[in-house]
Amino acid sequence: MSTSYPTPLYSHAGRGDFQEVYEPAEDSFLLIDALEKDADRLQRMSPCVCLEVGSGSGVVSAFLASVVGPSALYICTDVNPAAAQCTAETASCNRVSLQPVITDLADSLLPQLCGKVDILLFNPPYVVTPSEEVLSKVNEVQAWCINPHSYSVGFIFQVGSTGIEAAWAGGERGREVTDRFLPAVVQLLSDKGLFYLITIAENDPEEIIHLLGQSGLKGESYLSTRARNERLSVLRFHRNQQT
Amino acid sequence: MKLLTHNMLTSHVKGVTKGYPLLIKATEVKVNEVEFNPQFVSRMIPKLEWGALVQAAEELGHRQDLPGELVQEYEKNEDFLKKVHRVLLEVEVIEGCLQCPESGREFPISKGIPNMLLNEDEV
């Protein structure tokens, strides 16, 4: 039985300067639970470089840092500048060192991080929404939502922005952002590297496992839960040659 | 932005083939005390572009006596590791910009965080 690790402080997320930052929710906590479940393996691996794409509040990387310790580099990316600042604040509150970068996915970190990432984390925008392509033809005005986790027919949410909707609007099958990132996963992961990805049933996790399988990454559903109307899973991947 | 982070960043402006390393133009730099962790420094060194690190430290006026080439058997050389530690982790660019060496495009650094987002026409 592993030691229990406390959830990092994050009450500043979603308030004041960080109002436009995704507040940790069931998806964030499921990813944290998955890392906790894998704590022994993560520690034994002794990772050197960790990357979280779309860090939002930074709570997940802060948690990872508390499990793995200060001998690793933690880089966190987000398209939302408020999220990057929030990640910095979360690092400070929790006395861990996280390096935020405002960038789309892992753009700008390649090619330097090619083959170097030992732990790769992504809690993507996974909610099924009309895709950007559909919207540009419809010419709708963006509406802002109260609760992104319960799909509501009256609102239109747009993929491709850098504000709060970027946190959850996933376009067709909720897969548009994830699919853009998958090729980078293959490049980023080190030989011993692990990739953890949050999905909901609508994203067709089996297909994601199949797609990455074709690129030599072995994947499985590592942890699942049901939250409100979402069936959430954490998929975990590693390179085929690893035992 | 620490120089460790800078060492990992490349400009991908459309048409650019040599977007690394980014030039640093800093208007505010801070030096903080960060706990020395020799294991961390030792493990990071092989992941770095040493020349880019020295160049960046030089641009900020914080190179001091950091050598132009990596010393041999640095894992046991605490003196050397401390010099690397200072440059990698203690020197931080708070305000300024990173400049693409080929296109000249500037990426702002604000409140210590670099913004590498490209506009639609630059992708």
CSV table of C-alpha atoms in Angstrom, one decimal:
chain,number,residue,atom,x,y,z
A,1,MET,CA,0.0,0.0,0.0
A,2,SER,CA,1.6,3.3,-1.0
A,3,THR,CA,1.9,6.4,1.1
A,4,SER,CA,-1.0,8.8,0.7
A,5,TYR,CA,0.0,12.1,-0.9
A,6,PRO,CA,-1.9,15.3,-0.1
A,7,THR,CA,-3.7,17.2,-2.9
A,8,PRO,CA,-1.9,20.4,-3.7
A,9,LEU,CA,-3.4,23.8,-2.7
A,10,TYR,CA,-5.2,25.4,-5.6
A,11,SER,CA,-8.0,27.6,-4.2
A,12,HIS,CA,-6.6,30.6,-6.2
A,13,ALA,CA,-7.6,28.9,-9.5
A,14,GLY,CA,-10.9,30.3,-10.9
A,15,ARG,CA,-10.7,33.5,-8.9
A,16,GLY,CA,-9.4,37.0,-9.4
A,17,ASP,CA,-6.5,37.1,-11.8
A,18,PHE,CA,-7.1,33.4,-12.4
A,19,GLN,CA,-10.8,33.6,-13.2
A,20,GLU,CA,-10.3,32.4,-16.7
A,21,VAL,CA,-8.4,29.3,-15.6
A,22,TYR,CA,-9.9,25.9,-15.5
A,23,GLU,CA,-10.7,25.0,-11.9
A,24,PRO,CA,-9.6,21.5,-11.0
A,25,ALA,CA,-12.5,19.1,-11.4
A,26,GLU,CA,-13.1,15.3,-11.5
A,27,ASP,CA,-10.9,14.9,-14.5
A,28,SER,CA,-8.0,16.6,-12.8
A,29,PHE,CA,-8.4,14.5,-9.7
A,30,LEU,CA,-8.7,11.3,-11.7
A,31,LEU,CA,-5.3,12.1,-13.3
A,32,ILE,CA,-3.9,12.8,-9.8
A,33,ASP,CA,-5.4,9.5,-8.5
A,34,ALA,CA,-3.7,7.7,-11.4
A,35,LEU,CA,-0.3,9.2,-10.6
A,36,GLU,CA,-0.8,8.3,-7.0
A,37,LYS,CA,-1.7,4.8,-7.9
A,38,ASP,CA,1.5,4.6,-10.0
A,39,ALA,CA,3.7,6.4,-7.4
A,40,ASP,CA,6.0,3.5,-6.8
A,41,ARG,CA,6.7,3.0,-10.5
A,42,LEU,CA,7.2,6.7,-11.0
A,43,GLN,CA,9.7,7.0,-8.2
A,44,ARG,CA,11.6,3.9,-9.2
A,45,MET,CA,11.9,5.3,-12.7
A,46,SER,CA,13.6,8.3,-11.3
A,47,PRO,CA,12.4,10.7,-14.0
A,48,CYS,CA,14.5,13.6,-15.2
A,49,VAL,CA,12.2,15.6,-17.4
A,50,CYS,CA,8.4,15.8,-16.9
A,51,LEU,CA,6.1,17.7,-19.2
A,52,GLU,CA,2.5,18.6,-18.7
A,53,VAL,CA,0.6,20.0,-21.8
A,54,GLY,CA,-2.4,22.2,-20.9
A,55,SER,CA,-1.5,22.5,-17.3
A,56,GLY,CA,-4.4,24.8,-16.4
A,57,SER,CA,-4.1,25.6,-12.7
A,58,GLY,CA,-0.9,23.5,-12.5
A,59,VAL,CA,-2.4,21.3,-9.8
A,60,VAL,CA,-1.5,18.0,-11.5
A,61,SER,CA,2.1,18.9,-12.1
A,62,ALA,CA,2.4,20.2,-8.5
A,63,PHE,CA,1.1,16.8,-7.4
A,64,LEU,CA,3.5,14.9,-9.6
A,65,ALA,CA,6.4,17.1,-8.2
A,66,SER,CA,5.3,16.1,-4.7
A,67,VAL,CA,5.5,12.4,-5.6
A,68,VAL,CA,8.7,12.4,-7.7
A,69,GLY,CA,10.6,15.1,-5.9
A,70,PRO,CA,13.0,18.0,-6.7
A,71,SER,CA,15.5,16.1,-8.8
A,72,ALA,CA,13.4,16.4,-12.0
A,73,LEU,CA,12.5,19.3,-14.3
A,74,TYR,CA,8.8,20.0,-14.6
A,75,ILE,CA,7.7,22.0,-17.6
A,76,CYS,CA,4.1,23.0,-18.0
A,77,THR,CA,2.5,24.5,-21.1
A,78,ASP,CA,-0.8,26.2,-21.7
A,79,VAL,CA,-2.2,28.5,-24.5
A,80,ASN,CA,-3.9,30.6,-21.8
A,81,PRO,CA,-1.5,33.1,-20.3
A,82,ALA,CA,-3.7,33.3,-17.1
A,83,ALA,CA,-3.3,29.5,-16.8
A,84,ALA,CA,0.5,29.8,-17.1
A,85,GLN,CA,0.5,32.4,-14.4
A,86,CYS,CA,-1.8,30.3,-12.2
A,87,THR,CA,0.6,27.4,-12.7
A,88,ALA,CA,3.4,29.6,-11.4
A,89,GLU,CA,1.3,30.6,-8.3
A,90,THR,CA,0.4,26.9,-7.7
A,91,ALA,CA,4.0,26.0,-7.7
A,92,SER,CA,4.8,28.8,-5.3
A,93,CYS,CA,2.0,27.8,-2.8
A,94,ASN,CA,3.0,24.2,-2.8
A,95,ARG,CA,6.7,24.8,-2.7
A,96,VAL,CA,7.5,23.0,-5.8
A,97,SER,CA,9.4,24.2,-8.9
A,98,LEU,CA,7.4,24.2,-12.2
A,99,GLN,CA,8.5,26.0,-15.4
A,100,PRO,CA,5.5,27.4,-17.3
A,101,VAL,CA,5.6,28.2,-21.0
A,102,ILE,CA,2.8,29.8,-23.0
A,103,THR,CA,2.7,27.7,-26.2
A,104,ASP,CA,0.3,25.5,-28.1
A,105,LEU,CA,0.7,21.9,-26.9
A,106,ALA,CA,4.4,21.2,-27.0
A,107,ASP,CA,5.2,23.5,-30.0
A,108,SER,CA,8.5,25.4,-29.3
A,109,LEU,CA,9.7,22.6,-27.0
A,110,LEU,CA,10.4,20.4,-30.0
A,111,PRO,CA,13.0,19.4,-31.2
A,112,GLN,CA,14.9,20.0,-28.0
A,113,LEU,CA,12.7,17.7,-25.9
A,114,CYS,CA,12.7,15.0,-28.6
A,115,GLY,CA,13.1,11.6,-26.8
A,116,LYS,CA,13.7,13.3,-23.5
A,117,VAL,CA,10.3,13.3,-21.7
A,118,ASP,CA,10.1,10.7,-19.0
A,119,ILE,CA,6.6,11.6,-17.8
A,120,LEU,CA,4.2,13.2,-20.2
A,121,LEU,CA,0.8,14.4,-18.9
A,122,PHE,CA,-2.2,15.6,-20.9
A,123,ASN,CA,-5.7,16.4,-19.6
A,124,PRO,CA,-7.0,17.7,-22.9
A,125,PRO,CA,-10.1,19.7,-24.0
A,126,TYR,CA,-12.2,16.5,-24.4
A,127,VAL,CA,-15.8,17.8,-24.4
A,128,VAL,CA,-17.6,17.1,-27.7
A,129,THR,CA,-18.4,20.5,-29.3
A,130,PRO,CA,-19.0,21.8,-32.8
A,131,SER,CA,-15.7,22.0,-34.6
A,132,GLU,CA,-14.0,25.2,-35.6
A,133,GLU,CA,-14.6,24.4,-39.2
A,134,VAL,CA,-18.3,24.0,-38.7
A,135,LEU,CA,-18.5,27.3,-36.8
A,136,SER,CA,-16.6,29.3,-39.4
A,137,LYS,CA,-19.4,28.4,-41.8
A,138,VAL,CA,-22.2,29.1,-39.3
A,139,ASN,CA,-20.8,32.5,-38.2
A,140,GLU,CA,-22.2,32.2,-34.6
A,141,VAL,CA,-21.2,34.4,-31.8
A,142,GLN,CA,-19.3,32.7,-29.0
A,143,ALA,CA,-21.4,32.2,-25.9
A,144,TRP,CA,-19.8,31.6,-22.5
A,145,CYS,CA,-20.8,28.7,-20.4
A,146,ILE,CA,-21.5,28.0,-16.8
A,147,ASN,CA,-20.8,24.3,-16.7
A,148,PRO,CA,-18.8,22.8,-19.5
A,149,HIS,CA,-19.3,19.3,-18.2
A,150,SER,CA,-23.0,19.2,-18.9
A,151,TYR,CA,-23.6,19.6,-22.6
A,152,SER,CA,-26.3,22.2,-23.3
A,153,VAL,CA,-28.0,22.6,-26.7
A,154,GLY,CA,-28.4,26.4,-26.5
A,155,PHE,CA,-24.7,27.3,-26.5
A,156,ILE,CA,-22.0,27.1,-29.1
A,157,PHE,CA,-18.4,26.6,-27.9
A,158,GLN,CA,-15.5,27.1,-30.1
A,159,VAL,CA,-12.3,25.0,-30.5
A,160,GLY,CA,-9.2,27.0,-31.2
A,161,SER,CA,-9.4,29.9,-28.8
A,162,THR,CA,-7.0,30.7,-26.0
A,163,GLY,CA,-9.4,31.6,-23.2
A,164,ILE,CA,-11.3,29.4,-20.8
A,165,GLU,CA,-13.0,27.5,-23.6
A,166,ALA,CA,-9.6,26.2,-24.8
A,167,ALA,CA,-9.7,24.2,-21.6
A,168,TRP,CA,-12.5,21.9,-22.5
A,169,ALA,CA,-13.8,22.5,-26.1
A,170,GLY,CA,-12.7,19.4,-28.0
A,171,GLY,CA,-14.6,19.7,-31.3
A,172,GLU,CA,-15.7,16.6,-33.2
A,173,ARG,CA,-15.8,13.6,-31.0
A,174,GLY,CA,-14.0,15.8,-28.5
A,175,ARG,CA,-10.8,14.6,-30.3
A,176,GLU,CA,-9.6,17.6,-32.3
A,177,VAL,CA,-6.9,18.7,-29.9
A,178,THR,CA,-5.9,15.3,-28.7
A,179,ASP,CA,-5.4,14.1,-32.3
A,180,ARG,CA,-3.2,17.1,-33.0
A,181,PHE,CA,-1.0,16.1,-30.1
A,182,LEU,CA,-0.6,12.4,-30.7
A,183,PRO,CA,2.2,12.6,-33.3
A,184,ALA,CA,4.2,14.8,-30.8
A,185,VAL,CA,3.7,12.1,-28.1
A,186,VAL,CA,5.7,9.7,-30.2
A,187,GLN,CA,8.5,12.2,-30.6
A,188,LEU,CA,8.6,13.4,-27.0
A,189,LEU,CA,8.7,10.2,-25.0
A,190,SER,CA,12.0,8.8,-23.8
A,191,ASP,CA,12.7,5.1,-24.0
A,192,LYS,CA,11.4,4.6,-20.5
A,193,GLY,CA,8.8,7.4,-20.8
A,194,LEU,CA,5.2,7.2,-19.6
A,195,PHE,CA,2.3,9.1,-21.1
A,196,TYR,CA,-0.9,9.7,-19.2
A,197,LEU,CA,-4.0,10.9,-21.1
A,198,ILE,CA,-7.5,11.8,-19.9
A,199,THR,CA,-10.4,10.7,-22.1
A,200,ILE,CA,-14.2,10.3,-21.9
A,201,ALA,CA,-16.1,7.5,-23.6
A,202,GLU,CA,-17.1,9.8,-26.5
A,203,ASN,CA,-13.5,10.3,-27.4
A,204,ASP,CA,-13.3,6.5,-28.3
A,205,PRO,CA,-10.3,5.7,-26.1
A,206,GLU,CA,-9.9,2.3,-27.8
A,207,GLU,CA,-9.2,4.0,-31.1
A,208,ILE,CA,-6.6,6.3,-29.4
A,209,ILE,CA,-4.9,3.2,-28.0
A,210,HIS,CA,-5.0,1.6,-31.5
A,211,LEU,CA,-3.5,4.8,-33.1
A,212,LEU,CA,-0.6,5.1,-30.7
A,213,GLY,CA,-0.1,1.3,-30.9
A,214,GLN,CA,0.6,1.7,-34.6
A,215,SER,CA,3.5,4.1,-33.6
A,216,GLY,CA,5.0,1.6,-31.2
A,217,LEU,CA,3.4,2.8,-28.0
A,218,LYS,CA,1.5,0.2,-25.9
A,219,GLY,CA,-1.5,1.6,-24.0
A,220,GLU,CA,-4.2,0.6,-21.6
A,221,SER,CA,-7.0,2.2,-19.6
A,222,TYR,CA,-5.3,2.5,-16.2
A,223,LEU,CA,-8.0,4.1,-14.1
A,224,SER,CA,-11.6,5.0,-14.7
A,225,THR,CA,-14.5,6.7,-12.9
A,226,ARG,CA,-17.9,8.0,-13.6
A,227,ALA,CA,-18.5,11.7,-12.8
A,228,ARG,CA,-21.9,13.3,-13.5
A,229,ASN,CA,-22.6,12.3,-17.1
A,230,GLU,CA,-19.0,11.5,-18.1
A,231,ARG,CA,-17.2,8.2,-18.1
A,232,LEU,CA,-13.7,9.3,-17.5
A,233,SER,CA,-10.5,7.2,-18.1
A,234,VAL,CA,-6.8,7.7,-17.7
A,235,LEU,CA,-5.0,6.0,-20.5
A,236,ARG,CA,-1.4,5.1,-19.8
A,237,PHE,CA,1.2,4.5,-22.6
A,238,HIS,CA,4.8,3.4,-22.8
A,239,ARG,CA,7.1,2.4,-25.6
A,240,ASN,CA,6.8,-1.3,-26.7
A,241,GLN,CA,10.3,-2.5,-25.7
A,242,GLN,CA,9.7,-1.7,-22.0
A,243,THR,CA,8.7,-4.5,-19.7
B,1,MET,CA,12.0,32.2,-17.2
B,2,LYS,CA,15.1,30.2,-16.2
B,3,LEU,CA,17.9,29.6,-18.6
B,4,LEU,CA,17.1,25.9,-18.3
B,5,THR,CA,13.8,26.5,-19.9
B,6,HIS,CA,15.3,28.8,-22.5
B,7,ASN,CA,17.6,26.0,-23.5
B,8,MET,CA,14.6,23.9,-24.6
B,9,LEU,CA,12.8,26.6,-26.7
B,10,THR,CA,12.9,26.9,-30.5
B,11,SER,CA,11.2,29.3,-32.9
B,12,HIS,CA,8.9,27.7,-35.4
B,13,VAL,CA,7.9,30.8,-37.4
B,14,LYS,CA,6.9,29.6,-40.9
B,15,GLY,CA,9.9,29.2,-43.2
B,16,VAL,CA,12.5,29.3,-40.4
B,17,THR,CA,15.0,26.5,-40.4
B,18,LYS,CA,17.3,27.7,-37.7
B,19,GLY,CA,15.1,28.9,-34.9
B,20,TYR,CA,17.5,27.9,-32.1
B,21,PRO,CA,18.9,29.2,-29.9
B,22,LEU,CA,16.6,32.2,-29.3
B,23,LEU,CA,18.4,35.4,-28.5
B,24,ILE,CA,17.5,36.9,-25.1
B,25,LYS,CA,16.7,40.6,-24.8
B,26,ALA,CA,16.0,41.2,-21.1
B,27,THR,CA,14.7,44.3,-19.5
B,28,GLU,CA,14.4,42.8,-16.0
B,29,VAL,CA,16.5,40.0,-14.6
B,30,LYS,CA,16.4,38.6,-11.1
B,31,VAL,CA,18.8,36.3,-9.3
B,32,ASN,CA,17.2,34.2,-6.6
B,33,GLU,CA,18.7,31.7,-4.2
B,34,VAL,CA,17.7,28.2,-5.2
B,35,GLU,CA,18.6,25.2,-3.1
B,36,PHE,CA,21.6,23.4,-4.7
B,37,ASN,CA,20.7,19.9,-5.8
B,38,PRO,CA,23.8,18.3,-7.4
B,39,GLN,CA,21.9,15.3,-8.6
B,40,PHE,CA,19.5,17.5,-10.5
B,41,VAL,CA,22.2,19.6,-12.1
B,42,SER,CA,24.3,16.5,-13.0
B,43,ARG,CA,21.3,14.8,-14.7
B,44,MET,CA,20.3,17.9,-16.6
B,45,ILE,CA,23.7,18.6,-18.2
B,46,PRO,CA,23.5,15.8,-20.8
B,47,LYS,CA,20.1,17.1,-21.9
B,48,LEU,CA,21.4,20.6,-22.5
B,49,GLU,CA,22.9,22.4,-25.5
B,50,TRP,CA,25.9,23.6,-23.7
B,51,GLY,CA,26.9,26.3,-26.2
B,52,ALA,CA,23.3,27.8,-26.1
B,53,LEU,CA,23.5,27.9,-22.3
B,54,VAL,CA,26.8,29.7,-22.3
B,55,GLN,CA,25.6,32.2,-24.9
B,56,ALA,CA,22.4,32.9,-23.0
B,57,ALA,CA,24.4,33.5,-19.7
B,58,GLU,CA,26.7,35.8,-21.7
B,59,GLU,CA,23.8,37.8,-23.1
B,60,LEU,CA,22.5,38.4,-19.6
B,61,GLY,CA,25.9,39.4,-18.3
B,62,HIS,CA,25.7,36.5,-15.9
B,63,ARG,CA,28.2,34.1,-17.4
B,64,GLN,CA,31.0,34.8,-14.8
B,65,ASP,CA,33.5,32.0,-15.2
B,66,LEU,CA,31.3,29.3,-16.8
B,67,PRO,CA,33.6,27.5,-19.2
B,68,GLY,CA,32.9,27.4,-22.9
B,69,GLU,CA,33.2,23.7,-23.0
B,70,LEU,CA,31.9,21.1,-20.6
B,71,VAL,CA,34.5,19.9,-18.1
B,72,GLN,CA,35.3,16.2,-18.0
B,73,GLU,CA,33.8,14.1,-15.2
B,74,TYR,CA,31.6,16.9,-14.0
B,75,GLU,CA,29.4,14.6,-11.8
B,76,LYS,CA,32.0,14.8,-9.0
B,77,ASN,CA,33.1,18.4,-9.5
B,78,GLU,CA,31.0,20.3,-7.0
B,79,ASP,CA,32.5,23.6,-7.9
B,80,PHE,CA,31.5,23.2,-11.5
B,81,LEU,CA,28.1,21.9,-10.7
B,82,LYS,CA,27.5,25.0,-8.5
B,83,LYS,CA,28.4,27.3,-11.4
B,84,VAL,CA,26.0,25.4,-13.6
B,85,HIS,CA,23.3,25.5,-10.9
B,86,ARG,CA,23.5,29.2,-10.6
B,87,VAL,CA,23.2,29.9,-14.4
B,88,LEU,CA,20.5,27.2,-15.0
B,89,LEU,CA,18.2,27.9,-12.0
B,90,GLU,CA,19.1,31.1,-10.2
B,91,VAL,CA,19.1,33.6,-13.0
B,92,GLU,CA,15.6,34.4,-14.1
B,93,VAL,CA,14.4,36.7,-16.9
B,94,ILE,CA,11.2,38.4,-15.6
B,95,GLU,CA,10.6,40.9,-18.5
B,96,GLY,CA,12.0,41.1,-22.0
B,97,CYS,CA,11.7,39.0,-25.1
B,98,LEU,CA,13.2,36.0,-26.9
B,99,GLN,CA,14.2,36.7,-30.5
B,100,CYS,CA,14.1,34.2,-33.4
B,101,PRO,CA,17.7,34.2,-34.7
B,102,GLU,CA,16.6,33.8,-38.3
B,103,SER,CA,13.4,35.8,-38.7
B,104,GLY,CA,13.9,38.4,-35.9
B,105,ARG,CA,10.4,37.8,-34.6
B,106,GLU,CA,10.2,38.6,-30.9
B,107,PHE,CA,8.4,36.4,-28.4
B,108,PRO,CA,7.5,38.4,-25.2
B,109,ILE,CA,8.5,37.3,-21.7
B,110,SER,CA,6.1,38.7,-19.1
B,111,LYS,CA,6.1,38.1,-15.4
B,112,GLY,CA,8.8,35.5,-15.9
B,113,ILE,CA,6.8,33.5,-18.5
B,114,PRO,CA,7.7,33.3,-22.2
B,115,ASN,CA,4.9,33.4,-24.7
B,116,MET,CA,5.8,31.4,-27.8
B,117,LEU,CA,2.3,31.5,-29.4
B,118,LEU,CA,2.5,32.2,-33.2
B,119,ASN,CA,-0.1,34.2,-35.1
B,120,GLU,CA,-2.2,32.4,-37.8
B,121,ASP,CA,0.0,33.8,-40.6
B,122,GLU,CA,3.2,32.6,-39.0
B,123,VAL,CA,2.2,28.9,-38.6
